[in-house]
Short mmCIF file of C-alpha atoms and ligand atoms in Angstrom, two decimals:
data_model
loop_
_atom_site.label_atom_id
_atom_site.label_comp_id
_atom_site.label_asym_id
_atom_site.label_seq_id
_atom_site.Cartn_x
_atom_site.Cartn_y
_atom_site.Cartn_z
CA MET A 35 167.93 24.29 5.94
CA ALA A 36 167.53 22.53 9.34
CA GLU A 37 166.91 24.69 12.40
CA THR A 38 168.64 23.90 15.70
CA ASP A 39 165.37 22.59 17.22
CA GLY A 40 165.05 19.92 14.52
CA THR A 41 162.42 21.79 12.53
CA ALA A 42 162.76 22.93 8.93
CA PRO A 43 161.16 25.80 7.00
CA ALA A 44 157.67 24.96 5.80
CA MET A 45 155.67 26.14 2.81
CA ILE A 46 151.99 25.29 2.35
CA GLY A 47 150.84 24.36 -1.13
CA VAL A 48 147.16 24.85 -1.84
CA ILE A 49 145.65 23.14 -4.87
CA GLY A 50 142.39 24.89 -5.61
CA GLY A 51 139.63 22.88 -7.26
CA SER A 52 136.42 23.83 -9.02
CA GLY A 53 135.46 27.37 -8.03
CA LEU A 54 138.73 28.19 -6.26
CA TYR A 55 141.03 29.85 -8.78
CA ALA A 56 142.91 32.32 -6.55
CA LEU A 57 143.73 32.94 -2.91
CA GLU A 58 143.01 36.40 -1.60
CA GLY A 59 144.80 38.27 1.17
CA LEU A 60 148.33 36.96 0.56
CA GLU A 61 151.15 39.28 1.51
CA GLU A 62 153.83 39.76 -1.21
CA ALA A 63 151.55 37.98 -3.68
CA ARG A 64 152.81 37.26 -7.17
CA TRP A 65 151.92 34.80 -9.91
CA GLN A 66 154.95 33.01 -11.28
CA ALA A 67 155.54 30.54 -14.08
CA VAL A 68 157.33 27.35 -13.04
CA GLU A 69 158.96 25.01 -15.56
CA THR A 70 159.13 21.29 -14.77
CA PRO A 71 160.61 18.22 -16.48
CA TRP A 72 157.02 16.95 -16.71
CA GLY A 73 155.73 19.90 -18.69
CA ALA A 74 153.84 23.00 -17.63
CA PRO A 75 151.62 22.96 -14.52
CA SER A 76 147.92 23.80 -14.82
CA ASP A 77 148.73 27.50 -14.52
CA GLU A 78 151.15 29.95 -12.99
CA ILE A 79 151.51 29.59 -9.24
CA LEU A 80 150.53 32.32 -6.83
CA THR A 81 153.11 32.68 -4.07
CA GLY A 82 153.01 34.85 -0.98
CA ARG A 83 152.56 34.69 2.78
CA LEU A 84 149.56 34.24 5.02
CA GLY A 85 150.08 35.15 8.67
CA GLY A 86 153.83 34.93 8.02
CA VAL A 87 153.59 31.41 6.53
CA PRO A 88 154.87 30.93 2.96
CA VAL A 89 152.11 29.74 0.63
CA ALA A 90 152.02 28.55 -2.99
CA PHE A 91 148.57 28.35 -4.62
CA LEU A 92 147.84 26.48 -7.84
CA PRO A 93 144.41 26.36 -9.50
CA ARG A 94 144.10 22.72 -10.56
CA HIS A 95 141.92 23.38 -13.60
CA GLY A 96 143.75 26.63 -14.45
CA ARG A 97 142.25 30.09 -14.15
CA GLY A 98 139.03 30.15 -16.14
CA HIS A 99 138.64 26.37 -15.56
CA ARG A 100 140.32 25.39 -18.86
CA LEU A 101 141.35 21.83 -18.01
CA PRO A 102 139.02 18.83 -17.56
CA PRO A 103 140.03 16.27 -14.89
CA SER A 104 141.72 13.87 -17.38
CA ASP A 105 143.93 16.63 -18.82
CA ILE A 106 145.23 18.10 -15.60
CA PRO A 107 149.04 17.78 -15.60
CA TYR A 108 149.15 16.12 -12.18
CA ARG A 109 152.87 15.31 -12.30
CA ALA A 110 153.87 18.82 -13.35
CA ASN A 111 151.65 20.29 -10.63
CA ILE A 112 153.22 18.27 -7.83
CA ASP A 113 156.74 18.74 -9.20
CA ALA A 114 156.25 22.51 -9.51
CA LEU A 115 155.01 22.84 -5.94
CA LYS A 116 157.90 20.74 -4.62
CA ARG A 117 160.36 22.74 -6.72
CA LEU A 118 159.11 25.97 -5.08
CA GLY A 119 159.77 24.50 -1.64
CA VAL A 120 156.30 23.27 -0.68
CA THR A 121 156.31 20.79 2.22
CA ASP A 122 152.56 20.25 2.77
CA ILE A 123 149.68 20.22 0.29
CA LEU A 124 146.11 21.16 1.11
CA SER A 125 143.86 20.03 -1.70
CA VAL A 126 140.44 21.65 -2.07
CA SER A 127 137.82 19.84 -4.15
CA ALA A 128 134.16 19.70 -4.99
CA CYS A 129 132.59 16.25 -4.56
CA GLY A 130 129.35 14.31 -4.66
CA SER A 131 128.11 12.52 -1.53
CA PHE A 132 126.98 8.91 -1.00
CA ARG A 133 125.83 9.54 2.58
CA GLU A 134 122.64 11.20 3.72
CA GLU A 135 124.49 12.85 6.59
CA MET A 136 127.21 14.27 4.31
CA ALA A 137 124.95 16.91 2.90
CA PRO A 138 125.62 19.58 0.25
CA GLY A 139 127.60 22.35 1.96
CA ASP A 140 129.40 19.92 4.32
CA PHE A 141 133.17 19.39 4.25
CA VAL A 142 134.65 15.88 4.34
CA LEU A 143 138.30 15.46 5.39
CA ALA A 144 138.72 12.28 3.37
CA ASP A 145 141.24 9.81 4.75
CA GLN A 146 141.01 7.07 2.09
CA PHE A 147 140.76 6.90 -1.69
CA ILE A 148 139.66 4.35 -4.24
CA ASP A 149 141.29 5.10 -7.57
CA ARG A 150 139.04 4.31 -10.55
CA THR A 151 140.85 6.67 -12.92
CA VAL A 152 142.23 4.99 -16.03
CA ALA A 153 143.68 7.65 -18.35
CA ARG A 154 146.33 9.49 -16.34
CA ALA A 155 150.05 9.18 -15.65
CA LYS A 156 150.16 7.97 -12.06
CA SER A 157 153.83 7.83 -11.15
CA PHE A 158 157.01 9.86 -11.49
CA PHE A 159 158.90 6.58 -11.71
CA GLY A 160 159.01 3.95 -14.48
CA PRO A 161 161.43 2.09 -16.72
CA GLY A 162 164.94 3.03 -15.60
CA LEU A 163 163.98 3.74 -12.00
CA VAL A 164 161.34 1.63 -10.30
CA ALA A 165 159.88 2.81 -7.00
CA HIS A 166 157.13 1.43 -4.77
CA VAL A 167 155.94 3.79 -2.03
CA SER A 168 153.51 2.82 0.72
CA LEU A 169 149.99 4.20 0.26
CA ALA A 170 148.03 2.40 2.95
CA GLU A 171 147.40 5.79 4.57
CA PRO A 172 147.26 8.12 1.56
CA VAL A 173 146.38 11.21 3.61
CA CYS A 174 148.75 12.79 6.14
CA GLY A 175 147.13 12.36 9.56
CA ARG A 176 148.91 15.43 10.93
CA LEU A 177 147.61 17.66 8.18
CA ARG A 178 144.09 16.25 8.43
CA ALA A 179 144.12 16.86 12.19
CA ALA A 180 145.27 20.46 11.60
CA LEU A 181 142.33 20.99 9.23
CA GLY A 182 139.89 19.51 11.75
CA ALA A 183 141.24 21.68 14.58
CA ALA A 184 141.12 24.85 12.49
CA ALA A 185 137.58 24.07 11.32
CA ALA A 186 136.22 23.49 14.85
CA PRO A 187 135.63 27.14 15.82
CA LEU A 188 134.26 28.01 12.37
CA GLU A 189 130.63 27.60 11.43
CA LEU A 190 131.27 24.59 9.23
CA ARG A 191 129.85 21.08 9.19
CA VAL A 192 132.98 18.94 8.94
CA HIS A 193 133.23 15.13 8.77
CA PRO A 194 136.63 14.00 10.06
CA GLY A 195 137.07 11.07 7.64
CA GLY A 196 135.65 9.33 4.63
CA THR A 197 136.51 7.36 1.53
CA TYR A 198 136.75 9.40 -1.69
CA LEU A 199 136.22 7.54 -4.95
CA ALA A 200 138.17 9.10 -7.82
CA MET A 201 136.45 8.52 -11.17
CA GLU A 202 137.78 9.37 -14.61
CA GLY A 203 134.90 11.56 -15.74
CA PRO A 204 134.18 14.00 -17.23
CA GLN A 205 130.66 12.52 -17.27
CA PHE A 206 129.06 11.91 -13.89
CA SER A 207 128.30 8.32 -12.77
CA THR A 208 125.44 6.18 -13.93
CA LEU A 209 122.85 5.25 -11.34
CA ALA A 210 124.22 1.67 -11.22
CA GLU A 211 127.75 2.94 -10.61
CA SER A 212 126.55 5.37 -7.98
CA ARG A 213 124.72 2.59 -6.11
CA MET A 214 127.68 0.23 -6.38
CA TYR A 215 130.15 2.79 -4.99
CA ARG A 216 127.77 3.57 -2.12
CA GLU A 217 126.28 0.18 -1.23
CA SER A 218 128.92 -2.40 -2.20
CA TRP A 219 132.13 -0.43 -2.02
CA GLY A 220 131.28 1.67 1.04
CA CYS A 221 132.49 4.95 -0.45
CA ASP A 222 131.45 8.24 1.12
CA VAL A 223 132.20 10.84 -1.55
CA ILE A 224 133.10 10.98 -5.24
CA GLY A 225 135.20 13.32 -7.33
CA MET A 226 137.42 13.31 -10.39
CA THR A 227 140.75 14.77 -9.32
CA ASN A 228 142.26 13.61 -6.05
CA MET A 229 143.85 10.63 -7.77
CA PRO A 230 146.57 10.43 -8.91
CA GLU A 231 147.27 13.74 -7.13
CA ALA A 232 147.56 12.09 -3.69
CA LYS A 233 149.72 9.24 -5.04
CA LEU A 234 152.12 11.69 -6.68
CA ALA A 235 152.33 13.84 -3.56
CA ARG A 236 153.38 10.74 -1.62
CA GLU A 237 156.03 9.89 -4.24
CA ALA A 238 157.30 13.47 -3.95
CA GLU A 239 157.52 13.07 -0.16
CA LEU A 240 154.93 15.78 0.43
CA CYS A 241 152.30 15.65 3.17
CA TYR A 242 148.85 15.75 1.53
CA ALA A 243 145.33 16.23 2.84
CA THR A 244 142.12 17.05 1.10
CA VAL A 245 139.06 19.13 1.89
CA ALA A 246 136.23 17.56 -0.10
CA MET A 247 133.34 20.01 -0.23
CA VAL A 248 130.00 18.32 -0.90
CA THR A 249 128.03 19.88 -3.74
CA ASP A 250 125.45 17.15 -4.47
CA TYR A 251 124.20 13.63 -3.72
CA ASP A 252 125.48 12.15 -6.98
CA SER A 253 122.62 10.15 -8.52
CA TRP A 254 121.72 7.50 -5.90
CA HIS A 255 119.49 9.64 -3.68
CA PRO A 256 115.79 8.98 -4.33
CA ASP A 257 114.80 12.53 -3.30
CA HIS A 258 117.48 14.36 -5.27
CA GLY A 259 117.42 12.84 -8.76
CA GLU A 260 120.29 13.22 -11.18
CA VAL A 261 123.43 15.28 -10.68
CA ASP A 262 122.66 18.72 -12.01
CA ILE A 263 125.62 20.95 -12.84
CA GLN A 264 123.59 24.11 -12.20
CA ALA A 265 122.83 23.02 -8.63
CA ILE A 266 126.47 21.93 -8.18
CA LEU A 267 127.76 25.32 -9.26
CA ALA A 268 125.42 27.17 -6.88
CA THR A 269 126.52 25.05 -3.90
CA MET A 270 130.13 25.25 -5.04
CA HIS A 271 130.16 29.05 -4.90
CA ALA A 272 128.80 29.01 -1.34
CA ASN A 273 131.36 26.33 -0.39
CA VAL A 274 134.28 28.32 -1.76
CA ALA A 275 133.72 31.17 0.69
CA LYS A 276 133.80 28.62 3.52
CA ALA A 277 136.95 27.01 2.10
CA ARG A 278 138.69 30.38 2.04
CA ALA A 279 137.80 30.87 5.73
CA LEU A 280 139.18 27.42 6.59
CA LEU A 281 142.43 28.10 4.71
CA ALA A 282 142.78 31.49 6.40
CA ALA A 283 142.54 29.71 9.76
CA VAL A 284 144.60 26.59 9.15
CA ILE A 285 147.63 28.04 7.34
CA PRO A 286 148.74 30.52 10.06
CA ALA A 287 148.02 27.83 12.67
CA MET A 288 150.38 25.39 10.91
CA GLY A 289 153.24 27.85 11.23
CA ALA A 290 156.36 28.43 9.17
CA ALA A 291 158.47 25.62 10.62
CA ARG A 292 157.87 21.91 10.57
CA ALA A 293 159.19 18.94 12.56
CA PRO A 294 159.68 15.74 10.55
CA CYS A 295 156.29 14.23 9.66
CA CYS A 296 155.23 11.79 12.41
CA HIS A 297 153.65 9.60 9.70
CA GLY A 298 156.75 9.55 7.53
CA CYS A 299 155.24 11.29 4.44
CA ASP A 300 158.44 13.31 4.05
CA ARG A 301 160.55 10.12 3.98
CA ALA A 302 158.31 8.03 1.71
CA LEU A 303 161.13 7.30 -0.74
CA GLU A 304 163.60 6.17 1.92
CA PHE A 305 163.42 2.48 0.93
CA ALA A 306 161.19 2.75 -2.15
CA LEU A 307 163.77 2.80 -4.97
CA ILE A 308 164.56 -0.76 -6.03
CA THR A 309 166.42 -0.38 -9.30
CA ALA A 310 170.14 -1.04 -8.82
CA PRO A 311 172.15 2.20 -8.99
CA GLU A 312 174.10 0.99 -12.04
CA ALA A 313 170.83 0.15 -13.88
CA ARG A 314 169.22 3.53 -13.43
CA ASP A 315 168.35 5.67 -16.45
CA PRO A 316 170.30 8.96 -16.29
CA ALA A 317 167.56 10.82 -18.20
CA LEU A 318 164.89 9.79 -15.69
CA LEU A 319 167.21 10.58 -12.79
CA ALA A 320 167.58 14.10 -14.18
CA ARG A 321 163.78 14.53 -14.36
CA LEU A 322 163.52 13.49 -10.72
CA ASP A 323 165.76 16.27 -9.42
CA ALA A 324 163.01 17.95 -7.43
CA VAL A 325 160.72 15.02 -6.63
CA ALA A 326 163.40 12.58 -5.47
CA GLY A 327 166.36 14.89 -4.97
CA ARG A 328 166.60 14.06 -1.27
CA VAL A 329 167.23 10.35 -1.83
CA LEU A 330 169.11 10.74 -5.10
CA GLY A 331 171.44 13.37 -3.64
CA ARG A 332 170.78 15.86 -6.42
CA GLY A 333 168.74 18.96 -7.23
CA PRO A 334 166.63 21.19 -5.00
CA GLY A 335 165.50 18.31 -2.77
CA ALA A 336 169.01 17.10 -1.88
C1 LIG B 1 132.27 21.21 -11.21
S1 LIG B 1 131.70 19.61 -10.83
C2 LIG B 1 132.90 18.41 -11.37
C3 LIG B 1 134.33 18.73 -11.12
O1 LIG B 1 134.48 19.30 -9.80
C4 LIG B 1 135.45 18.57 -9.11
O2 LIG B 1 136.73 19.16 -9.39
P1 LIG B 1 137.78 19.50 -8.24
O3 LIG B 1 138.10 18.22 -7.55
O4 LIG B 1 138.96 20.07 -8.96
O5 LIG B 1 137.11 20.49 -7.33
C5 LIG B 1 135.30 17.18 -9.68
O6 LIG B 1 136.42 16.36 -9.32
C6 LIG B 1 135.17 17.46 -11.13
O7 LIG B 1 136.39 17.70 -11.75
N1 LIG B 2 128.71 13.77 -8.17
C1 LIG B 2 129.96 14.03 -8.53
N2 LIG B 2 130.71 13.11 -9.18
C2 LIG B 2 131.98 13.39 -9.53
N3 LIG B 2 132.59 14.55 -9.30
C3 LIG B 2 131.87 15.49 -8.67
N4 LIG B 2 132.22 16.75 -8.31
C4 LIG B 2 131.15 17.30 -7.72
N5 LIG B 2 130.12 16.42 -7.68
C5 LIG B 2 130.54 15.29 -8.27
#
């Protein structure tokens, strides 16, 4: 519901990656199952409040890390968060680094992605309703700035931007791939999950930003050898404590009300639907009740 000052109620969605399977310190915390037309999300969703701000937390791989990157139900996850009323998504992820200065333990607020994933559903739309959203700026600048500001007083090494390469996995990259991503493609970090997550968040008109926490130098670094999952896990556990501190700072600072996104994330579908109304598939329209309800005039988003 719109407030008289032009703001609307906000809810922060947090998608926790490797090592982050719950959010502590939420008031009125409860895990709840959410059904979606795209199947079940990765797990139940933990809702509550942090500093008075409504929060919905979803562990991307499920509690106990049951799901590999290719089997994460990305569409159900984004739909479920939107259905609960989420307006902004903070994604938290482990990543490898292609830059000497982006060292293990550092946080990278990625602002670009290269999508090399090949085995995932990447859109809510399709035959019966075609949509083309803009993705030139896949990360919400307002959300990324909020993360940067909240991180400043904390003892964190934060890089304000970077290009995240999303690979299919689950194997790590070969040395030739690692060198190509770093030297020819100019990528800064690598992970397996932020695509199609960011694309789907944009289609669902949700602001999205990611905190990519460096755990390793992938395999290009002459002094660090191959990616070693044992070393990754050790760094990951140290990173997670820092991620919790960042979330505890940024969420209350973002507040419980939101002006329209200055970058237009919350209006991404405004001119994106190109299928003629009479040619639209009623079954697909029904599945889009939450994701595209605002522009379709139906469901929780209308
Ligand atoms: C545990 S190392 C590989 C694994 O970690 C990252 O997951 P997430 O982005 O959910 O933190 C990476 O993308 C891989 O899935
Ligand atoms: N080197 C790497 N490649 C892909 N995903 C990762 N997650 C953490 N480190 C990674």
